[in-house]
Amino acid sequence: MKSLKDKIIIIGNGIAALSAIKAFRSIDTLTEIHLFGEEYYYPYNRMRLSKGLLNTLEEDKILLQKKEWYAENNIWLYTGKKAVAVDIMAHKVYFQDGSYEDYTKLLVAAGADNLQLPVSGVEKQGVFTLRHLDDAKRIVMLEKESHTVLNIGGGIQGLETAWILAQAGKRVIITELQSRLMPKQLDEKASWILEKNIRKKDIEIMLNAEVHALIGEDKVEYFKLKDGPAIQCDMALYAIGLSPNTGCLKGTGVKMNRGIIVNEKMETNIDGIYAAGDVAEFDGQVYGLWQIAIEQGKTAGYNLAGKDAKYKHVVPVTTLNAFDITLFSMGMIDEKQADDFIIWDESDKNMYSKILLSKNRIVGAIVIGNTKVSPIFKTAIENNVDLGKVDYKSITLKDLTDVIKQKK
């Protein structure tokens, strides 16, 4: 059991932080935990921002825990407190308002912000990126008077917001810098199926399209591609990637690359300082995924409490339920890195499955339509299930899932 003199500070109040607290409190109910969030809200579910943009933005409906949970679990919660610096010798965290707090152990779970769009006009009224609850509220306020929305970025968040705005009757234009949608999660055929279904909803898609400028007086009125004429729009949203919030550790000696570098215990190279979630870089990767943030937070929480816990890698899974199709992508999807792959193509029925294999083990999967098989493939990848001798050329998708169930 920890001494009452111990004091844990957690910077950031997303799902990684909350998962860490739950793990810590399952072992230690006495040590002080001080949780600092930059926003003026109780910790909330960021995934709900894009999925429920126009109908579920009330704070109380998207909270990760009820407000009374913090006091019940002996947690000091501070909102509107941005950490700007850490003194690792004095064990102090400094905040933007000039205040500071001492700590004995520190967890940085500050998440990430959306990358800034590097084009002229991004500062104009009507141009948004969606990362925080206030962003969503501002979008909703302007959405009512907007007719044509430019969605910059063909990744998961951009597509979810495009679908919601299209359902609200807006003319939506999606631009993607790459040659296909969701290029990091889907192969060419799956991207084509997705694109076909999006176009059926009268949503315009521009591929290989680089937005060069956002044009207007005070408010955005047009956008211009690198090569092409100005095109009318009265609102623009962009989602082009994440930038981990590592600023508070600048100059501390904590090793950082794209994110804060951690080991399998979520420890940094400085004793007593941990990182987890979208701000952390593990094994050369910053994942920015919900389930991975949960597991990393849990691992950090256990280790903060003195339990020897190692991060059990969670298979990255991306899901989309929009445009009247469902799909998921998990694990490794580059067939050049696999020994073999199986494809079941019924794209005329919006059904497509591709399973990637290495040494008779599933290492990745892309499935459109039959998403109920997602947990089966996820378990097979995480448990490194050896499928043995299987005739992959003639097996059906159902037969393969039956084999996996038998092998577990």
mmCIF file of C-alpha atoms in Angstrom:
data_model
loop_
_atom_site.group_PDB
_atom_site.id
_atom_site.type_symbol
_atom_site.label_atom_id
_atom_site.label_comp_id
_atom_site.label_asym_id
_atom_site.label_seq_id
_atom_site.Cartn_x
_atom_site.Cartn_y
_atom_site.Cartn_z
ATOM 1 C CA MET A 1 0.000 0.000 0.000
ATOM 2 C CA LYS A 2 1.246 3.483 -0.844
ATOM 3 C CA SER A 3 1.963 6.169 1.702
ATOM 4 C CA LEU A 4 -0.602 8.931 2.084
ATOM 5 C CA LYS A 5 2.242 11.318 1.227
ATOM 6 C CA ASP A 6 2.333 9.969 -2.308
ATOM 7 C CA LYS A 7 0.613 12.123 -4.910
ATOM 8 C CA ILE A 8 -0.226 11.052 -8.447
ATOM 9 C CA ILE A 9 -0.777 13.728 -11.074
ATOM 10 C CA ILE A 10 -2.442 12.855 -14.365
ATOM 11 C CA ILE A 11 -2.300 15.360 -17.221
ATOM 12 C CA GLY A 12 -5.226 14.847 -19.596
ATOM 13 C CA ASN A 13 -8.720 13.573 -18.895
ATOM 14 C CA GLY A 14 -9.597 11.238 -21.765
ATOM 15 C CA ILE A 15 -10.163 7.497 -21.832
ATOM 16 C CA ALA A 16 -6.481 6.626 -21.183
ATOM 17 C CA ALA A 17 -6.505 8.706 -17.990
ATOM 18 C CA LEU A 18 -9.793 7.251 -16.763
ATOM 19 C CA SER A 19 -8.615 3.701 -17.506
ATOM 20 C CA ALA A 20 -5.429 4.382 -15.531
ATOM 21 C CA ILE A 21 -7.408 5.664 -12.554
ATOM 22 C CA LYS A 22 -9.672 2.602 -12.497
ATOM 23 C CA ALA A 23 -6.685 0.254 -12.620
ATOM 24 C CA PHE A 24 -4.868 2.224 -9.902
ATOM 25 C CA ARG A 25 -7.908 2.362 -7.619
ATOM 26 C CA SER A 26 -8.433 -1.410 -7.956
ATOM 27 C CA ILE A 27 -5.163 -1.737 -5.997
ATOM 28 C CA ASP A 28 -4.771 1.502 -4.045
ATOM 29 C CA THR A 29 -7.746 3.460 -2.673
ATOM 30 C CA LEU A 30 -5.809 5.934 -0.508
ATOM 31 C CA THR A 31 -3.118 7.660 -2.566
ATOM 32 C CA GLU A 32 -4.060 11.121 -3.821
ATOM 33 C CA ILE A 33 -4.890 11.308 -7.533
ATOM 34 C CA HIS A 34 -5.084 14.760 -9.130
ATOM 35 C CA LEU A 35 -6.571 14.799 -12.638
ATOM 36 C CA PHE A 36 -6.051 17.890 -14.816
ATOM 37 C CA GLY A 37 -7.948 18.598 -18.024
ATOM 38 C CA GLU A 38 -7.458 21.504 -20.398
ATOM 39 C CA GLU A 39 -11.149 21.749 -21.338
ATOM 40 C CA TYR A 40 -13.852 23.166 -19.059
ATOM 41 C CA TYR A 41 -15.808 19.900 -19.082
ATOM 42 C CA TYR A 42 -15.832 16.693 -17.119
ATOM 43 C CA PRO A 43 -14.106 13.858 -19.029
ATOM 44 C CA TYR A 44 -16.265 12.882 -21.997
ATOM 45 C CA ASN A 45 -16.325 10.373 -24.859
ATOM 46 C CA ARG A 46 -14.609 12.010 -27.849
ATOM 47 C CA MET A 47 -15.811 9.277 -30.189
ATOM 48 C CA ARG A 48 -19.331 10.615 -29.749
ATOM 49 C CA LEU A 49 -18.398 13.971 -31.267
ATOM 50 C CA SER A 50 -18.342 12.795 -34.881
ATOM 51 C CA LYS A 51 -20.819 9.920 -34.485
ATOM 52 C CA GLY A 52 -23.459 12.095 -32.806
ATOM 53 C CA LEU A 53 -22.524 15.515 -34.126
ATOM 54 C CA LEU A 54 -26.044 16.853 -34.653
ATOM 55 C CA ASN A 55 -27.994 15.113 -31.903
ATOM 56 C CA THR A 56 -26.048 14.047 -28.772
ATOM 57 C CA LEU A 57 -23.763 16.897 -27.748
ATOM 58 C CA GLU A 58 -25.204 17.575 -24.288
ATOM 59 C CA GLU A 59 -22.311 17.171 -21.854
ATOM 60 C CA ASP A 60 -24.177 14.923 -19.416
ATOM 61 C CA LYS A 61 -25.033 12.464 -22.210
ATOM 62 C CA ILE A 62 -21.443 11.850 -23.296
ATOM 63 C CA LEU A 63 -19.586 11.718 -19.969
ATOM 64 C CA LEU A 64 -17.153 8.862 -19.396
ATOM 65 C CA GLN A 65 -18.247 8.717 -15.742
ATOM 66 C CA LYS A 66 -20.980 10.413 -13.761
ATOM 67 C CA LYS A 67 -19.818 13.598 -12.082
ATOM 68 C CA GLU A 68 -20.142 12.155 -8.574
ATOM 69 C CA TRP A 69 -17.796 9.261 -9.467
ATOM 70 C CA TYR A 70 -14.706 11.437 -8.954
ATOM 71 C CA ALA A 71 -15.469 12.381 -5.363
ATOM 72 C CA GLU A 72 -16.589 8.820 -4.618
ATOM 73 C CA ASN A 73 -13.183 7.553 -5.782
ATOM 74 C CA ASN A 74 -11.091 10.162 -3.967
ATOM 75 C CA ILE A 75 -10.049 11.984 -7.143
ATOM 76 C CA TRP A 76 -9.285 15.700 -7.330
ATOM 77 C CA LEU A 77 -10.587 16.836 -10.723
ATOM 78 C CA TYR A 78 -9.489 20.153 -12.243
ATOM 79 C CA THR A 79 -10.996 21.504 -15.466
ATOM 80 C CA GLY A 80 -9.676 24.371 -17.549
ATOM 81 C CA LYS A 81 -6.093 23.688 -16.379
ATOM 82 C CA LYS A 82 -3.547 23.359 -19.178
ATOM 83 C CA ALA A 83 -0.192 21.894 -18.189
ATOM 84 C CA VAL A 84 2.619 23.821 -19.899
ATOM 85 C CA ALA A 85 5.813 22.579 -18.243
ATOM 86 C CA VAL A 86 7.247 19.906 -15.961
ATOM 87 C CA ASP A 87 10.261 20.271 -13.665
ATOM 88 C CA ILE A 88 11.505 16.693 -13.293
ATOM 89 C CA MET A 89 14.095 17.617 -10.641
ATOM 90 C CA ALA A 90 11.633 19.461 -8.389
ATOM 91 C CA HIS A 91 8.738 17.110 -9.278
ATOM 92 C CA LYS A 92 6.415 19.966 -10.196
ATOM 93 C CA VAL A 93 3.873 20.489 -12.979
ATOM 94 C CA TYR A 94 3.286 24.096 -14.065
ATOM 95 C CA PHE A 95 0.020 25.314 -15.580
ATOM 96 C CA GLN A 96 -0.914 28.084 -17.981
ATOM 97 C CA ASP A 97 -2.562 30.129 -15.227
ATOM 98 C CA GLY A 98 0.749 30.357 -13.321
ATOM 99 C CA SER A 99 -0.076 27.736 -10.693
ATOM 100 C CA TYR A 100 1.832 24.519 -10.055
ATOM 101 C CA GLU A 101 1.401 21.174 -8.322
ATOM 102 C CA ASP A 102 3.914 18.785 -6.761
ATOM 103 C CA TYR A 103 3.876 15.102 -7.652
ATOM 104 C CA THR A 104 5.594 11.889 -6.703
ATOM 105 C CA LYS A 105 4.567 10.132 -9.927
ATOM 106 C CA LEU A 106 3.248 11.611 -13.149
ATOM 107 C CA LEU A 107 1.137 10.201 -15.973
ATOM 108 C CA VAL A 108 0.914 12.211 -19.183
ATOM 109 C CA ALA A 109 -2.279 11.222 -21.001
ATOM 110 C CA ALA A 110 -2.818 14.532 -22.765
ATOM 111 C CA GLY A 111 -4.025 12.975 -26.010
ATOM 112 C CA ALA A 112 -3.540 14.628 -29.377
ATOM 113 C CA ASP A 113 -4.919 17.501 -31.401
ATOM 114 C CA ASN A 114 -5.836 17.406 -35.051
ATOM 115 C CA LEU A 115 -3.059 18.516 -37.353
ATOM 116 C CA GLN A 116 -3.473 22.090 -38.565
ATOM 117 C CA LEU A 117 -4.413 22.350 -42.233
ATOM 118 C CA PRO A 118 -1.385 23.975 -43.950
ATOM 119 C CA VAL A 119 -3.254 26.181 -46.431
ATOM 120 C CA SER A 120 -4.028 29.881 -46.704
ATOM 121 C CA GLY A 121 -7.447 30.863 -45.391
ATOM 122 C CA VAL A 122 -7.619 28.181 -42.691
ATOM 123 C CA GLU A 123 -8.216 30.919 -40.100
ATOM 124 C CA LYS A 124 -11.427 32.142 -41.793
ATOM 125 C CA GLN A 125 -14.854 31.847 -40.232
ATOM 126 C CA GLY A 126 -16.600 28.640 -41.186
ATOM 127 C CA VAL A 127 -13.416 26.528 -41.198
ATOM 128 C CA PHE A 128 -13.315 23.848 -38.506
ATOM 129 C CA THR A 129 -11.570 20.766 -37.277
ATOM 130 C CA LEU A 130 -13.398 18.421 -34.902
ATOM 131 C CA ARG A 131 -11.481 17.320 -31.820
ATOM 132 C CA HIS A 132 -13.129 18.950 -28.790
ATOM 133 C CA LEU A 133 -16.678 19.457 -27.563
ATOM 134 C CA ASP A 134 -16.429 23.208 -28.192
ATOM 135 C CA ASP A 135 -15.434 22.447 -31.809
ATOM 136 C CA ALA A 136 -18.581 20.381 -32.211
ATOM 137 C CA LYS A 137 -20.761 23.106 -30.707
ATOM 138 C CA ARG A 138 -19.341 25.725 -33.065
ATOM 139 C CA ILE A 139 -19.926 23.438 -36.047
ATOM 140 C CA VAL A 140 -23.536 22.875 -35.030
ATOM 141 C CA MET A 141 -24.135 26.632 -34.692
ATOM 142 C CA LEU A 142 -22.944 27.331 -38.238
ATOM 143 C CA GLU A 143 -24.327 24.153 -39.805
ATOM 144 C CA LYS A 144 -27.873 25.487 -39.715
ATOM 145 C CA GLU A 145 -27.030 28.329 -42.113
ATOM 146 C CA SER A 146 -24.648 26.370 -44.358
ATOM 147 C CA HIS A 147 -25.532 24.632 -47.611
ATOM 148 C CA THR A 148 -22.301 23.305 -49.131
ATOM 149 C CA VAL A 149 -19.737 21.671 -46.856
ATOM 150 C CA LEU A 150 -16.187 20.841 -47.877
ATOM 151 C CA ASN A 151 -14.796 17.793 -46.033
ATOM 152 C CA ILE A 152 -11.000 17.678 -46.321
ATOM 153 C CA GLY A 153 -9.671 14.190 -45.600
ATOM 154 C CA GLY A 154 -11.016 10.764 -46.518
ATOM 155 C CA GLY A 155 -10.232 9.080 -43.211
ATOM 156 C CA ILE A 156 -12.672 7.709 -40.661
ATOM 157 C CA GLN A 157 -13.546 10.979 -38.886
ATOM 158 C CA GLY A 158 -13.996 12.917 -42.108
ATOM 159 C CA LEU A 159 -16.294 10.252 -43.523
ATOM 160 C CA GLU A 160 -18.408 10.064 -40.368
ATOM 161 C CA THR A 161 -18.990 13.814 -40.336
ATOM 162 C CA ALA A 162 -19.637 13.851 -44.094
ATOM 163 C CA TRP A 163 -22.365 11.225 -43.644
ATOM 164 C CA ILE A 164 -24.048 13.104 -40.793
ATOM 165 C CA LEU A 165 -24.037 16.401 -42.679
ATOM 166 C CA ALA A 166 -25.323 14.746 -45.861
ATOM 167 C CA GLN A 167 -28.187 13.236 -43.872
ATOM 168 C CA ALA A 168 -28.968 16.750 -42.636
ATOM 169 C CA GLY A 169 -29.521 17.802 -46.242
ATOM 170 C CA LYS A 170 -26.193 19.483 -46.933
ATOM 171 C CA ARG A 171 -24.339 19.277 -50.204
ATOM 172 C CA VAL A 172 -21.077 17.571 -49.184
ATOM 173 C CA ILE A 173 -17.792 17.496 -51.092
ATOM 174 C CA ILE A 174 -15.030 15.157 -49.877
ATOM 175 C CA THR A 175 -11.436 15.796 -50.949
ATOM 176 C CA GLU A 176 -8.697 13.224 -50.379
ATOM 177 C CA LEU A 177 -5.013 13.762 -51.078
ATOM 178 C CA GLN A 178 -4.459 10.072 -51.845
ATOM 179 C CA SER A 179 -5.867 8.057 -54.731
ATOM 180 C CA ARG A 180 -8.544 6.361 -52.593
ATOM 181 C CA LEU A 181 -10.556 6.689 -49.382
ATOM 182 C CA MET A 182 -9.275 5.287 -46.079
ATOM 183 C CA PRO A 183 -5.957 4.327 -47.689
ATOM 184 C CA LYS A 184 -4.411 3.269 -44.365
ATOM 185 C CA GLN A 185 -7.229 0.856 -43.527
ATOM 186 C CA LEU A 186 -8.603 -0.495 -46.814
ATOM 187 C CA ASP A 187 -7.225 -2.104 -49.953
ATOM 188 C CA GLU A 188 -8.154 -0.840 -53.409
ATOM 189 C CA LYS A 189 -11.254 -3.010 -53.830
ATOM 190 C CA ALA A 190 -12.680 -2.163 -50.396
ATOM 191 C CA SER A 191 -12.018 1.530 -51.000
ATOM 192 C CA TRP A 192 -13.812 1.287 -54.338
ATOM 193 C CA ILE A 193 -16.873 -0.315 -52.709
ATOM 194 C CA LEU A 194 -16.937 2.424 -50.084
ATOM 195 C CA GLU A 195 -16.535 5.128 -52.711
ATOM 196 C CA LYS A 196 -19.347 3.666 -54.832
ATOM 197 C CA ASN A 197 -21.752 3.718 -51.886
ATOM 198 C CA ILE A 198 -20.809 7.265 -50.908
ATOM 199 C CA ARG A 199 -21.418 8.533 -54.458
ATOM 200 C CA LYS A 200 -24.852 6.853 -54.400
ATOM 201 C CA LYS A 201 -25.750 9.272 -51.603
ATOM 202 C CA ASP A 202 -25.066 12.242 -53.921
ATOM 203 C CA ILE A 203 -21.871 13.080 -52.050
ATOM 204 C CA GLU A 204 -19.109 14.370 -54.299
ATOM 205 C CA ILE A 205 -15.632 12.839 -53.989
ATOM 206 C CA MET A 206 -12.417 14.347 -55.316
ATOM 207 C CA LEU A 207 -9.412 12.004 -55.147
ATOM 208 C CA ASN A 208 -5.774 12.973 -55.673
ATOM 209 C CA ALA A 209 -7.051 16.394 -54.661
ATOM 210 C CA GLU A 210 -4.896 18.841 -52.719
ATOM 211 C CA VAL A 211 -6.738 21.845 -51.321
ATOM 212 C CA HIS A 212 -4.515 24.832 -52.009
ATOM 213 C CA ALA A 213 -6.531 27.695 -50.480
ATOM 214 C CA LEU A 214 -9.754 28.599 -48.692
ATOM 215 C CA ILE A 215 -11.104 31.842 -50.142
ATOM 216 C CA GLY A 216 -13.509 34.493 -48.881
ATOM 217 C CA GLU A 217 -13.717 37.868 -47.190
ATOM 218 C CA ASP A 218 -14.100 37.052 -43.494
ATOM 219 C CA LYS A 219 -15.914 33.738 -44.011
ATOM 220 C CA VAL A 220 -14.996 30.886 -46.316
ATOM 221 C CA GLU A 221 -16.845 31.147 -49.645
ATOM 222 C CA TYR A 222 -14.759 29.001 -52.005
ATOM 223 C CA PHE A 223 -11.971 26.467 -52.014
ATOM 224 C CA LYS A 224 -9.324 26.041 -54.630
ATOM 225 C CA LEU A 225 -7.427 22.874 -55.478
ATOM 226 C CA LYS A 226 -3.758 23.029 -56.368
ATOM 227 C CA ASP A 227 -4.722 22.733 -60.026
ATOM 228 C CA GLY A 228 -8.220 23.872 -60.873
ATOM 229 C CA PRO A 229 -10.880 26.562 -60.526
ATOM 230 C CA ALA A 230 -12.383 27.917 -57.300
ATOM 231 C CA ILE A 231 -15.365 25.865 -56.084
ATOM 232 C CA GLN A 232 -18.130 27.266 -53.905
ATOM 233 C CA CYS A 233 -18.571 26.179 -50.267
ATOM 234 C CA ASP A 234 -19.794 27.992 -47.168
ATOM 235 C CA MET A 235 -18.297 25.672 -44.553
ATOM 236 C CA ALA A 236 -15.144 23.533 -44.420
ATOM 237 C CA LEU A 237 -14.102 20.722 -42.072
ATOM 238 C CA TYR A 238 -10.704 19.080 -42.080
ATOM 239 C CA ALA A 239 -9.267 15.928 -40.501
ATOM 240 C CA ILE A 240 -5.811 15.151 -41.864
ATOM 241 C CA GLY A 241 -4.097 13.412 -38.959
ATOM 242 C CA LEU A 242 -3.104 13.797 -35.309
ATOM 243 C CA SER A 243 -0.380 15.681 -33.451
ATOM 244 C CA PRO A 244 0.349 14.285 -29.941
ATOM 245 C CA ASN A 245 0.245 16.891 -27.156
ATOM 246 C CA THR A 246 3.819 16.535 -25.891
ATOM 247 C CA GLY A 247 4.509 20.225 -25.242
ATOM 248 C CA CYS A 248 4.491 20.071 -21.428
ATOM 249 C CA LEU A 249 7.533 17.762 -21.482
ATOM 250 C CA LYS A 250 9.608 19.891 -23.835
ATOM 251 C CA GLY A 251 13.117 20.399 -22.458
ATOM 252 C CA THR A 252 12.715 17.842 -19.666
ATOM 253 C CA GLY A 253 14.915 15.113 -21.094
ATOM 254 C CA VAL A 254 11.969 12.773 -21.558
ATOM 255 C CA LYS A 255 12.612 11.000 -24.854
ATOM 256 C CA MET A 256 10.156 11.896 -27.594
ATOM 257 C CA ASN A 257 9.815 11.225 -31.288
ATOM 258 C CA ARG A 258 6.385 11.766 -32.752
ATOM 259 C CA GLY A 259 4.960 10.973 -29.323
ATOM 260 C CA ILE A 260 6.344 10.319 -25.836
ATOM 261 C CA ILE A 261 8.411 7.145 -26.082
ATOM 262 C CA VAL A 262 7.344 4.458 -23.591
ATOM 263 C CA ASN A 263 8.248 0.847 -22.825
ATOM 264 C CA GLU A 264 5.865 -2.056 -22.236
ATOM 265 C CA LYS A 265 5.098 -0.700 -18.751
ATOM 266 C CA MET A 266 4.210 2.702 -20.230
ATOM 267 C CA GLU A 267 7.289 4.135 -18.505
ATOM 268 C CA THR A 268 9.310 6.916 -20.082
ATOM 269 C CA ASN A 269 13.087 7.082 -19.718
ATOM 270 C CA ILE A 270 12.623 9.273 -16.613
ATOM 271 C CA ASP A 271 11.817 7.421 -13.410
ATOM 272 C CA GLY A 272 8.292 8.085 -12.128
ATOM 273 C CA ILE A 273 6.967 9.563 -15.400
ATOM 274 C CA TYR A 274 4.558 7.538 -17.544
ATOM 275 C CA ALA A 275 2.578 8.191 -20.721
ATOM 276 C CA ALA A 276 -0.442 6.496 -22.299
ATOM 277 C CA GLY A 277 -2.998 6.929 -25.055
ATOM 278 C CA ASP A 278 -2.778 9.170 -28.111
ATOM 279 C CA VAL A 279 0.248 11.030 -26.704
ATOM 280 C CA ALA A 280 2.341 7.869 -26.258
ATOM 281 C CA GLU A 281 4.630 6.228 -28.785
ATOM 282 C CA PHE A 282 5.080 2.486 -28.247
ATOM 283 C CA ASP A 283 7.235 0.308 -30.465
ATOM 284 C CA GLY A 284 7.574 3.184 -32.929
ATOM 285 C CA GLN A 285 3.819 3.747 -33.286
ATOM 286 C CA VAL A 286 1.328 6.389 -32.155
ATOM 287 C CA TYR A 287 -1.990 4.651 -32.668
ATOM 288 C CA GLY A 288 -4.701 7.189 -31.834
ATOM 289 C CA LEU A 289 -7.263 4.429 -31.271
ATOM 290 C CA TRP A 290 -9.783 4.048 -28.462
ATOM 291 C CA GLN A 291 -9.185 0.428 -27.411
ATOM 292 C CA ILE A 292 -5.415 0.866 -27.454
ATOM 293 C CA ALA A 293 -5.717 3.976 -25.250
ATOM 294 C CA ILE A 294 -7.792 1.967 -22.771
ATOM 295 C CA GLU A 295 -5.233 -0.841 -22.543
ATOM 296 C CA GLN A 296 -2.268 1.530 -22.310
ATOM 297 C CA GLY A 297 -4.016 3.545 -19.601
ATOM 298 C CA LYS A 298 -4.797 0.390 -17.653
ATOM 299 C CA THR A 299 -1.161 -0.744 -17.879
ATOM 300 C CA ALA A 300 0.100 2.652 -16.705
ATOM 301 C CA GLY A 301 -2.363 2.664 -13.803
ATOM 302 C CA TYR A 302 -1.267 -0.736 -12.541
ATOM 303 C CA ASN A 303 2.402 0.236 -12.678
ATOM 304 C CA LEU A 304 1.755 3.552 -10.951
ATOM 305 C CA ALA A 305 0.207 1.533 -8.125
ATOM 306 C CA GLY A 306 3.229 -0.766 -7.892
ATOM 307 C CA LYS A 307 1.853 -3.764 -9.753
ATOM 308 C CA ASP A 308 4.227 -5.169 -12.380
ATOM 309 C CA ALA A 309 2.067 -4.998 -15.519
ATOM 310 C CA LYS A 310 3.078 -5.183 -19.164
ATOM 311 C CA TYR A 311 1.111 -3.782 -22.053
ATOM 312 C CA LYS A 312 -0.659 -6.487 -24.008
ATOM 313 C CA HIS A 313 -0.846 -5.128 -27.512
ATOM 314 C CA VAL A 314 -4.365 -4.614 -28.802
ATOM 315 C CA VAL A 315 -4.936 -5.244 -32.501
ATOM 316 C CA PRO A 316 -5.762 -1.901 -34.167
ATOM 317 C CA VAL A 317 -9.385 -1.995 -35.328
ATOM 318 C CA THR A 318 -11.180 0.662 -37.369
ATOM 319 C CA THR A 319 -14.936 0.447 -37.911
ATOM 320 C CA LEU A 320 -17.330 2.492 -40.010
ATOM 321 C CA ASN A 321 -21.106 2.335 -40.053
ATOM 322 C CA ALA A 322 -22.286 4.891 -42.590
ATOM 323 C CA PHE A 323 -23.587 5.307 -46.143
ATOM 324 C CA ASP A 324 -25.760 2.201 -45.536
ATOM 325 C CA ILE A 325 -22.745 -0.105 -45.250
ATOM 326 C CA THR A 326 -20.684 -1.423 -42.361
ATOM 327 C CA LEU A 327 -17.014 -2.299 -42.476
ATOM 328 C CA PHE A 328 -14.012 -3.009 -40.323
ATOM 329 C CA SER A 329 -10.283 -3.190 -40.821
ATOM 330 C CA MET A 330 -7.820 -4.706 -38.368
ATOM 331 C CA GLY A 331 -4.194 -5.651 -38.064
ATOM 332 C CA MET A 332 -1.844 -5.642 -41.047
ATOM 333 C CA ILE A 333 -3.550 -4.966 -44.387
ATOM 334 C CA ASP A 334 -0.535 -4.775 -46.695
ATOM 335 C CA GLU A 335 -0.588 -8.035 -48.651
ATOM 336 C CA LYS A 336 3.100 -7.589 -49.551
ATOM 337 C CA GLN A 337 3.930 -8.260 -45.891
ATOM 338 C CA ALA A 338 1.799 -11.413 -45.706
ATOM 339 C CA ASP A 339 2.530 -14.961 -46.861
ATOM 340 C CA ASP A 340 -0.919 -15.423 -48.322
ATOM 341 C CA PHE A 341 -4.378 -13.903 -48.393
ATOM 342 C CA ILE A 342 -7.945 -15.017 -49.061
ATOM 343 C CA ILE A 343 -10.600 -12.904 -50.764
ATOM 344 C CA TRP A 344 -14.363 -13.420 -50.889
ATOM 345 C CA ASP A 345 -15.714 -10.825 -53.293
ATOM 346 C CA GLU A 346 -19.453 -10.204 -53.543
ATOM 347 C CA SER A 347 -19.117 -6.501 -54.166
ATOM 348 C CA ASP A 348 -22.362 -6.476 -56.165
ATOM 349 C CA LYS A 349 -24.043 -7.165 -52.793
ATOM 350 C CA ASN A 350 -21.772 -4.795 -50.848
ATOM 351 C CA MET A 351 -20.023 -7.828 -49.347
ATOM 352 C CA TYR A 352 -16.247 -8.172 -49.386
ATOM 353 C CA SER A 353 -13.762 -9.956 -47.130
ATOM 354 C CA LYS A 354 -9.983 -10.163 -47.284
ATOM 355 C CA ILE A 355 -8.004 -12.150 -44.723
ATOM 356 C CA LEU A 356 -4.212 -11.854 -44.602
ATOM 357 C CA LEU A 357 -2.101 -14.738 -43.298
ATOM 358 C CA SER A 358 1.452 -15.382 -42.220
ATOM 359 C CA LYS A 359 2.742 -18.810 -41.144
ATOM 360 C CA ASN A 360 -0.824 -20.173 -41.004
ATOM 361 C CA ARG A 361 -1.897 -17.362 -38.691
ATOM 362 C CA ILE A 362 -4.267 -14.486 -39.399
ATOM 363 C CA VAL A 363 -2.436 -11.146 -39.230
ATOM 364 C CA GLY A 364 -5.026 -8.822 -40.759
ATOM 365 C CA ALA A 365 -8.582 -8.547 -42.065
ATOM 366 C CA ILE A 366 -10.785 -6.212 -44.102
ATOM 367 C CA VAL A 367 -14.500 -6.993 -44.085
ATOM 368 C CA ILE A 368 -17.422 -5.114 -45.608
ATOM 369 C CA GLY A 369 -20.921 -6.329 -44.798
ATOM 370 C CA ASN A 370 -20.459 -9.269 -42.441
ATOM 371 C CA THR A 371 -18.986 -7.337 -39.528
ATOM 372 C CA LYS A 372 -20.244 -9.832 -36.913
ATOM 373 C CA VAL A 373 -17.064 -11.832 -37.552
ATOM 374 C CA SER A 374 -14.882 -8.967 -36.276
ATOM 375 C CA PRO A 375 -14.436 -10.340 -32.700
ATOM 376 C CA ILE A 376 -13.498 -13.770 -34.067
ATOM 377 C CA PHE A 377 -10.698 -12.448 -36.253
ATOM 378 C CA LYS A 378 -9.528 -10.033 -33.564
ATOM 379 C CA THR A 379 -9.174 -12.895 -31.084
ATOM 380 C CA ALA A 380 -7.347 -15.018 -33.664
ATOM 381 C CA ILE A 381 -4.799 -12.259 -34.295
ATOM 382 C CA GLU A 382 -4.265 -11.371 -30.635
ATOM 383 C CA ASN A 383 -3.899 -15.019 -29.574
ATOM 384 C CA ASN A 384 -1.690 -15.897 -32.552
ATOM 385 C CA VAL A 385 -3.983 -18.832 -33.377
ATOM 386 C CA ASP A 386 -2.295 -21.479 -35.558
ATOM 387 C CA LEU A 387 -4.867 -22.575 -38.143
ATOM 388 C CA GLY A 388 -2.822 -25.602 -39.179
ATOM 389 C CA LYS A 389 -3.316 -27.111 -42.627
ATOM 390 C CA VAL A 390 -6.259 -25.338 -44.266
ATOM 391 C CA ASP A 391 -7.216 -25.343 -47.935
ATOM 392 C CA TYR A 392 -7.417 -21.585 -48.291
ATOM 393 C CA LYS A 393 -8.331 -21.796 -51.983
ATOM 394 C CA SER A 394 -11.720 -23.406 -51.403
ATOM 395 C CA ILE A 395 -12.665 -22.476 -47.827
ATOM 396 C CA THR A 396 -15.704 -20.289 -47.170
ATOM 397 C CA LEU A 397 -15.744 -17.395 -44.736
ATOM 398 C CA LYS A 398 -18.009 -19.361 -42.394
ATOM 399 C CA ASP A 399 -15.716 -22.394 -42.576
ATOM 400 C CA LEU A 400 -12.753 -20.222 -41.628
ATOM 401 C CA THR A 401 -14.534 -18.744 -38.602
ATOM 402 C CA ASP A 402 -15.502 -22.293 -37.531
ATOM 403 C CA VAL A 403 -11.860 -23.357 -37.745
ATOM 404 C CA ILE A 404 -10.840 -20.411 -35.573
ATOM 405 C CA LYS A 405 -13.470 -21.258 -32.953
ATOM 406 C CA GLN A 406 -12.213 -24.837 -32.796
ATOM 407 C CA LYS A 407 -8.599 -23.761 -32.437
ATOM 408 C CA LYS A 408 -9.147 -21.243 -29.627
#
